mmCIF file of C-alpha atoms in Angstrom:
data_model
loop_
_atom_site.group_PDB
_atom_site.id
_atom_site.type_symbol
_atom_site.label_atom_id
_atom_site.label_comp_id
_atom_site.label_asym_id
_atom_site.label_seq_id
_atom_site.Cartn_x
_atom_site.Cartn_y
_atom_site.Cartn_z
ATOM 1 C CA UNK C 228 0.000 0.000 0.000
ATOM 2 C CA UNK C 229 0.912 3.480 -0.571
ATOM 3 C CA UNK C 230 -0.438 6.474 0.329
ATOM 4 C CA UNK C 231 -3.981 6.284 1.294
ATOM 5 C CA UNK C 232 -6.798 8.100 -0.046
ATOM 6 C CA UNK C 233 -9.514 7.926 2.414
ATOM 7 C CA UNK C 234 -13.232 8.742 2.036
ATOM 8 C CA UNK C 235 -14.416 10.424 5.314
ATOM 9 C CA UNK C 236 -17.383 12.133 6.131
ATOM 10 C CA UNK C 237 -18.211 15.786 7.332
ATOM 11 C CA UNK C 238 -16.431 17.251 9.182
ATOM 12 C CA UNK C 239 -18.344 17.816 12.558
ATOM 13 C CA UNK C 240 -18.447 21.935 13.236
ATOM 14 C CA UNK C 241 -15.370 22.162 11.111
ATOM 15 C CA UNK C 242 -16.297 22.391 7.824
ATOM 16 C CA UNK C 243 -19.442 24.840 6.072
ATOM 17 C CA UNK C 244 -19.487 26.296 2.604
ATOM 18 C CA UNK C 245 -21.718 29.233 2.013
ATOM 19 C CA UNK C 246 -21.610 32.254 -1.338
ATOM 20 C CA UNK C 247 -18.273 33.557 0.863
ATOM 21 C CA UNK C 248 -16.381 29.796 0.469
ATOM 22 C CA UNK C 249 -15.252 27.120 2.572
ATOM 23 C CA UNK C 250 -14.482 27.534 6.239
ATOM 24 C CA UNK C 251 -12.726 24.975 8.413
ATOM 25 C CA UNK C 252 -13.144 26.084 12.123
ATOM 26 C CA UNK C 253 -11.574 29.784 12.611
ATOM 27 C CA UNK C 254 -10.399 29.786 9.123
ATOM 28 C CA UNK C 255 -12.274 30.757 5.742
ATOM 29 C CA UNK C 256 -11.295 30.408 2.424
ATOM 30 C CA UNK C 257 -12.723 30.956 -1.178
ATOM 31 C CA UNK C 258 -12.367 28.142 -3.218
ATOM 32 C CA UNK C 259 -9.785 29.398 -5.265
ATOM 33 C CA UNK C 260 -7.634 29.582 -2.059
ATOM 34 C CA UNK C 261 -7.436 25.841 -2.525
ATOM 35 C CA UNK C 262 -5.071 23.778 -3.933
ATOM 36 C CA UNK C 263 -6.373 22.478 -7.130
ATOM 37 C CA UNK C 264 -4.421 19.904 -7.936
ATOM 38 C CA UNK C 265 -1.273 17.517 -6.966
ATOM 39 C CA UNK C 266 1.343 17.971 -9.765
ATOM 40 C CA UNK C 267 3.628 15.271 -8.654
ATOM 41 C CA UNK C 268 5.004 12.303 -5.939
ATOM 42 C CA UNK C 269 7.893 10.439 -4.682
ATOM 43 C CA UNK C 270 8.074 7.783 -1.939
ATOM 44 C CA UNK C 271 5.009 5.505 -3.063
ATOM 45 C CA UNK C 272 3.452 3.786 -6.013
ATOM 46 C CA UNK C 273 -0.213 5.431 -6.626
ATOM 47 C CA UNK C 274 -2.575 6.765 -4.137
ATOM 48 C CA UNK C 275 -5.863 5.011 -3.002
ATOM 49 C CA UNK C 276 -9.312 5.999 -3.658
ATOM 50 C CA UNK C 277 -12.243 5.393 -2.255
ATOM 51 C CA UNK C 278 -13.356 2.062 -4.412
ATOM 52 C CA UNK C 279 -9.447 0.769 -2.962
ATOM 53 C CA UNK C 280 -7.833 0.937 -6.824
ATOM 54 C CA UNK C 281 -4.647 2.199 -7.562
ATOM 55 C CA UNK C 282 -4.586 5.437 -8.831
ATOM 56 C CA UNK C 283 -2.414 8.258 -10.398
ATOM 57 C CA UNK C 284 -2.215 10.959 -8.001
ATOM 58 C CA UNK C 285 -1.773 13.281 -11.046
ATOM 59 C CA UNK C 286 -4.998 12.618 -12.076
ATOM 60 C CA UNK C 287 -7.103 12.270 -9.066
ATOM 61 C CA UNK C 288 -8.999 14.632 -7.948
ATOM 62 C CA UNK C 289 -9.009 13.722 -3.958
ATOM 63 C CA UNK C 290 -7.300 16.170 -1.882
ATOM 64 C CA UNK C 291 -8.354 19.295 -3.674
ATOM 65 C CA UNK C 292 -10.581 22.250 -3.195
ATOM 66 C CA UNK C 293 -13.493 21.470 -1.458
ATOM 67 C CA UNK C 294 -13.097 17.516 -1.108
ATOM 68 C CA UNK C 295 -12.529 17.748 2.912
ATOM 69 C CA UNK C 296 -13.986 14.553 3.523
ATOM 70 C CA UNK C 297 -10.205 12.606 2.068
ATOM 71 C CA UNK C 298 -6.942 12.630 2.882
ATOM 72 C CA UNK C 299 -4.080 11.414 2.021
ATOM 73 C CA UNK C 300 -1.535 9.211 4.112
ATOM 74 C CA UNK C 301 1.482 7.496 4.589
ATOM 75 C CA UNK C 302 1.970 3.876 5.343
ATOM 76 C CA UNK C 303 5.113 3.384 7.462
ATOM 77 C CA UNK C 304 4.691 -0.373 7.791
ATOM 78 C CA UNK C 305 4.396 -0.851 3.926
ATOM 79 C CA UNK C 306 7.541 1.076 3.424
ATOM 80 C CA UNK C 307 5.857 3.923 1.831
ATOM 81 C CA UNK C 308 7.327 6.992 3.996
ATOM 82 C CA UNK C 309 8.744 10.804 3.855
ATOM 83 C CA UNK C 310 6.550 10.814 0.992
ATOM 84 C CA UNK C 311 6.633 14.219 -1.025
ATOM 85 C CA UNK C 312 3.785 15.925 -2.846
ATOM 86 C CA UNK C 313 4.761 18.101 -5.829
ATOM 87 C CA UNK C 314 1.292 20.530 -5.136
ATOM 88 C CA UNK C 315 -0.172 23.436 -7.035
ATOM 89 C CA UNK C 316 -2.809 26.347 -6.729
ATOM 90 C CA UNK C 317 -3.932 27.597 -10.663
ATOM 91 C CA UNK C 318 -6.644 30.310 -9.474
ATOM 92 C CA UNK C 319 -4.530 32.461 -6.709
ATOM 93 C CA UNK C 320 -0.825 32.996 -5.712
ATOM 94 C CA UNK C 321 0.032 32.462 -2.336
ATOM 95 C CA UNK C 322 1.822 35.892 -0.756
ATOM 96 C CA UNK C 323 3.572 36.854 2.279
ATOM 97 C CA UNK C 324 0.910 38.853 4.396
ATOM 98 C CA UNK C 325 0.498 39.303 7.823
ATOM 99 C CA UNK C 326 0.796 36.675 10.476
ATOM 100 C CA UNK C 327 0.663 32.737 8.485
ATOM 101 C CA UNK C 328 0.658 32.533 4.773
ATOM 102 C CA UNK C 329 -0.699 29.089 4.158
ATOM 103 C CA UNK C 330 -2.490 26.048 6.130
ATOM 104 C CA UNK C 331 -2.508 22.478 5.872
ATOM 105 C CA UNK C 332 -4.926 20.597 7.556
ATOM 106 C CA UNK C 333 -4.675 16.811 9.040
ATOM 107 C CA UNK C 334 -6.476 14.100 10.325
ATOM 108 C CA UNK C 335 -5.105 12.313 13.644
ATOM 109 C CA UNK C 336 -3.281 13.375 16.085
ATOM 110 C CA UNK C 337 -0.004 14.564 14.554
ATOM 111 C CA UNK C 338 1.742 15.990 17.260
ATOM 112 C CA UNK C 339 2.215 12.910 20.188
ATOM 113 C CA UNK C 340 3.332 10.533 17.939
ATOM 114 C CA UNK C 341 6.307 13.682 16.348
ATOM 115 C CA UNK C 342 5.215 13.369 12.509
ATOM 116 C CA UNK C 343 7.092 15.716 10.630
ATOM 117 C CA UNK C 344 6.147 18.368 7.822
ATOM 118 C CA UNK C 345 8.297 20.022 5.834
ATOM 119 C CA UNK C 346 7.058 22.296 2.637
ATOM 120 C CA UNK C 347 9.062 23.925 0.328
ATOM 121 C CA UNK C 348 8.506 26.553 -2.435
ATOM 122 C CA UNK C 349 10.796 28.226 -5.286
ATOM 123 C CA UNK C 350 13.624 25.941 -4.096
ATOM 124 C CA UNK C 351 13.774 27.583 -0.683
ATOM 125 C CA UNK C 352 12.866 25.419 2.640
ATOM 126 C CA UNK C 353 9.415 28.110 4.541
ATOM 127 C CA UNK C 354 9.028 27.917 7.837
ATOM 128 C CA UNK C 355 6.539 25.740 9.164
ATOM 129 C CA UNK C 356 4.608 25.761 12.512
ATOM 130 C CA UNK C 357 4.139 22.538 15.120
ATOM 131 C CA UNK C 358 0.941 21.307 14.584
ATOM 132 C CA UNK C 359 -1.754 22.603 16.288
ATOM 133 C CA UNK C 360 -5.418 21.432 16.902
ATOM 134 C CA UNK C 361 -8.388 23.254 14.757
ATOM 135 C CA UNK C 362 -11.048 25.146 16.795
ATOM 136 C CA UNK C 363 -13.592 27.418 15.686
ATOM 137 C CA UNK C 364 -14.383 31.206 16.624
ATOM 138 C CA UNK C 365 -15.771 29.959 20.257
ATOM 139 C CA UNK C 366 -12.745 27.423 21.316
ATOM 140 C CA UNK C 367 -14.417 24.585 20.308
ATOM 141 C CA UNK C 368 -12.569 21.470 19.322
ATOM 142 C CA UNK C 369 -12.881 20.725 15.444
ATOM 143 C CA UNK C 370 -13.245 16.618 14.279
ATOM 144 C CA UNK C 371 -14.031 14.767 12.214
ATOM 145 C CA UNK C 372 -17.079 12.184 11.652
ATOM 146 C CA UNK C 373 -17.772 8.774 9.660
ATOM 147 C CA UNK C 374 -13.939 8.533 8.673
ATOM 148 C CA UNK C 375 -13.098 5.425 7.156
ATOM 149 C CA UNK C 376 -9.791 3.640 8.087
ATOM 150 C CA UNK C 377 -8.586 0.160 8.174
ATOM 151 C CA UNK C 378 -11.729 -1.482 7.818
ATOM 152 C CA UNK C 379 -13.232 0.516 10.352
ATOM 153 C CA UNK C 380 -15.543 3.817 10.467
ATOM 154 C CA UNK C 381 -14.006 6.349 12.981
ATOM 155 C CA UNK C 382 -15.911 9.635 15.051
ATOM 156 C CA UNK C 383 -14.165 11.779 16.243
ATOM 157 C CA UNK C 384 -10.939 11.838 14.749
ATOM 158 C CA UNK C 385 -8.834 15.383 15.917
ATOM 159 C CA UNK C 386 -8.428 17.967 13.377
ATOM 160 C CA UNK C 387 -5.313 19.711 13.070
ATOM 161 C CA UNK C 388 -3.496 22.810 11.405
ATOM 162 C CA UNK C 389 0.134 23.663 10.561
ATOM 163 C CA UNK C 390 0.796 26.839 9.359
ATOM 164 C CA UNK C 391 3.394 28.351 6.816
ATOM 165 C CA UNK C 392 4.719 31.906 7.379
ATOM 166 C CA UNK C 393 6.647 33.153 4.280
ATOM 167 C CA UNK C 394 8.272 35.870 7.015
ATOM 168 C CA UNK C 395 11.823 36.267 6.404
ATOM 169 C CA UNK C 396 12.381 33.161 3.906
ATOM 170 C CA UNK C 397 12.937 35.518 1.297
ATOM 171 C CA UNK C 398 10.142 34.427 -0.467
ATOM 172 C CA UNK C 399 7.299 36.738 -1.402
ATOM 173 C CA UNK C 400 4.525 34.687 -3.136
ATOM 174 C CA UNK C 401 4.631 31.181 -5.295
ATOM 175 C CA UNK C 402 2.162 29.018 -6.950
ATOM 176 C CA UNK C 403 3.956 25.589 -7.181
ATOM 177 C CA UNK C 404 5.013 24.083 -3.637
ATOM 178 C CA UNK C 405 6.036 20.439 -2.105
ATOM 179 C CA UNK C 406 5.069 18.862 0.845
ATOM 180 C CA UNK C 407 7.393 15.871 2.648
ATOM 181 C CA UNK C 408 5.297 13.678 4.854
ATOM 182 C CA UNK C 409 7.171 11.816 7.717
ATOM 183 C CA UNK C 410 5.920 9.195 10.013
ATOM 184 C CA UNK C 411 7.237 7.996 13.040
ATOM 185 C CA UNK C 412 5.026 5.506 14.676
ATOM 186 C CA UNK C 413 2.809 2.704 12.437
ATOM 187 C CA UNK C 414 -0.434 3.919 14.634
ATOM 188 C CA UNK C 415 -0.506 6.820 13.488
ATOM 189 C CA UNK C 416 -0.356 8.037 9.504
ATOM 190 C CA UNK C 417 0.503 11.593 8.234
ATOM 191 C CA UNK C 418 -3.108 12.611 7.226
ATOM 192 C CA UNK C 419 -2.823 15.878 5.100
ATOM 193 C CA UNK C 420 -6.561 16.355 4.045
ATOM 194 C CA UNK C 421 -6.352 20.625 3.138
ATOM 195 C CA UNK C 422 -4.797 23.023 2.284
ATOM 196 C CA UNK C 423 -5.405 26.619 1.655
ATOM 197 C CA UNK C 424 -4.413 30.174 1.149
ATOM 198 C CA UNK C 425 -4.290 32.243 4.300
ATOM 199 C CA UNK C 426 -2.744 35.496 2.156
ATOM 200 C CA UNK C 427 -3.415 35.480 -1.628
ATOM 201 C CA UNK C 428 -3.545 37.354 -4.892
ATOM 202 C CA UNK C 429 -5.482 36.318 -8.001
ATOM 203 C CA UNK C 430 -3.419 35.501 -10.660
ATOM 204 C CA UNK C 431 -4.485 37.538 -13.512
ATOM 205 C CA UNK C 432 -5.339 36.955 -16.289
ATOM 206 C CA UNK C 433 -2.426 36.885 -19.597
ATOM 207 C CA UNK C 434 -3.559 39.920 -21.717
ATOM 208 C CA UNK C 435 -3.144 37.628 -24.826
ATOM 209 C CA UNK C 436 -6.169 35.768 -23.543
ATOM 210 C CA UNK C 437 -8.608 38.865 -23.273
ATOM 211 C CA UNK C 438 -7.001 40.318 -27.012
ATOM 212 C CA UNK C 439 -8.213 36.657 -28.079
ATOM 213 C CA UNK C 440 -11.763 36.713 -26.602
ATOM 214 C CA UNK C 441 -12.122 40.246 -27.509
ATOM 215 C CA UNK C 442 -11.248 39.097 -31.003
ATOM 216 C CA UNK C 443 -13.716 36.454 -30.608
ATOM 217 C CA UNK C 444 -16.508 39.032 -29.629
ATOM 218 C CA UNK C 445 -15.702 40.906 -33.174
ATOM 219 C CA UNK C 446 -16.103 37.825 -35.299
ATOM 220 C CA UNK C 447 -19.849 37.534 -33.746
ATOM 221 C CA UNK C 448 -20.513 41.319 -33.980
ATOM 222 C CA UNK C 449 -19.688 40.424 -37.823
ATOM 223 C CA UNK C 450 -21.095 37.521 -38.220
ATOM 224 C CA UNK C 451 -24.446 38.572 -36.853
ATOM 225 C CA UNK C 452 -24.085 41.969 -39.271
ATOM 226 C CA UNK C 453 -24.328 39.845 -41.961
ATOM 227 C CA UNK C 454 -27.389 37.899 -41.245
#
């Protein structure tokens, strides 16, 4: 096995979407803010998906915008370990604001057992907070319901938050970013299920696209003159 792709369920408190996007506990984000897709992986063979086939992480859609309900996760006793996700966000850039940048959400407790998280971006190592647990505006513990695992269907699970703080790396915003998964213990998987855009920018959009549906406007214009 490699890493696993779990189908979960809601996520109990933590997770709403409304016109304003997708908030997880104390944090909100558009749906742009999300990454949209995994552009790469080292350290296992496929990911897992919910029907328990194989499949290319490049293609899958699991892990991305709104699908909070999976995760991904490494499988120390299968070998598969310090596993690295090549990740990407296409709608927004991520910039250095105030206070944390970026924040990846888990599943599990990530913090007793020591997992580590490293994340990189424009070859430079960012600094990354110890995980934390996920509450919302009113203290209240975040989890996770109807997660399946190991033949089993968990309540319950913790819901935790690292941050990145772009603060001094000398890196100012970035798009494409990789994420190194390490477990420690075979209880207890790395269980990266979010991640999102705490300070962003829309990418806008190449002026060569708006000359080319502006030109596409004037061919109907003449078009329908001629009718």
């Amino acid at each position: 096995m490699g890493i696993l792709n779990i189908c979960g369920g809601a996520l109990l408190w933590a997770l709403s979407f409304s016109a304003f996007g997708v908030t997880i506990g104390s944090y909100t984000f558009d749906e742009s803010e999300l990454v949209d897709r995994v552009t790469s992986y080292s350290g296992a063979t496929g990911l897992m998906d919910t029907g328990n086939d194989w499949v290319d992480p490049l293609t899958s859609t699991q892990l991305t915008d709104t699908n909070a309900g999976t995760f991904h996760a490494t499988n120390i006793a299968a070998g598969y370990n310090d596993v690295t996700l090549g990740m990407r966000l296409n709608q927004t850039t991520v910039i250095d604001g105030a206070g944390a940048d970026m924040a990846l959400f888990f599943l599990f407790d990530q913090a007793t057992p020591g997992n580590s998280l490293s994340v990189s971006a424009n070859g430079v190592s960012l600094v990354v907070s110890s995980f934390k647990n996920v509450t919302n505006s009113g203290g209240i513990q975040q989890v996770v319901n109807n997660v399946g695992w190991d033949n089993q269907t968990l309540n319950n699970v913790l819901l935790m938050v690292a941050e990145v703080d772009l603060a001094g790396t000398g890196v100012d915003s970035f798009n494409d970013f990789a994420v190194t998964l390490g477990q420690t213990t075979a209880e207890t998987p790395v269980a990266l299920s979010m991640v999102g855009a705490i300070n962003s920018a829309v990418i806008p959009v190449p002026a060569a696209v708006w000359l080319f549906g502006s030109g596409l406007l004037g061919l109907v214009g003449v078009a329908r003159r001629k009718k």
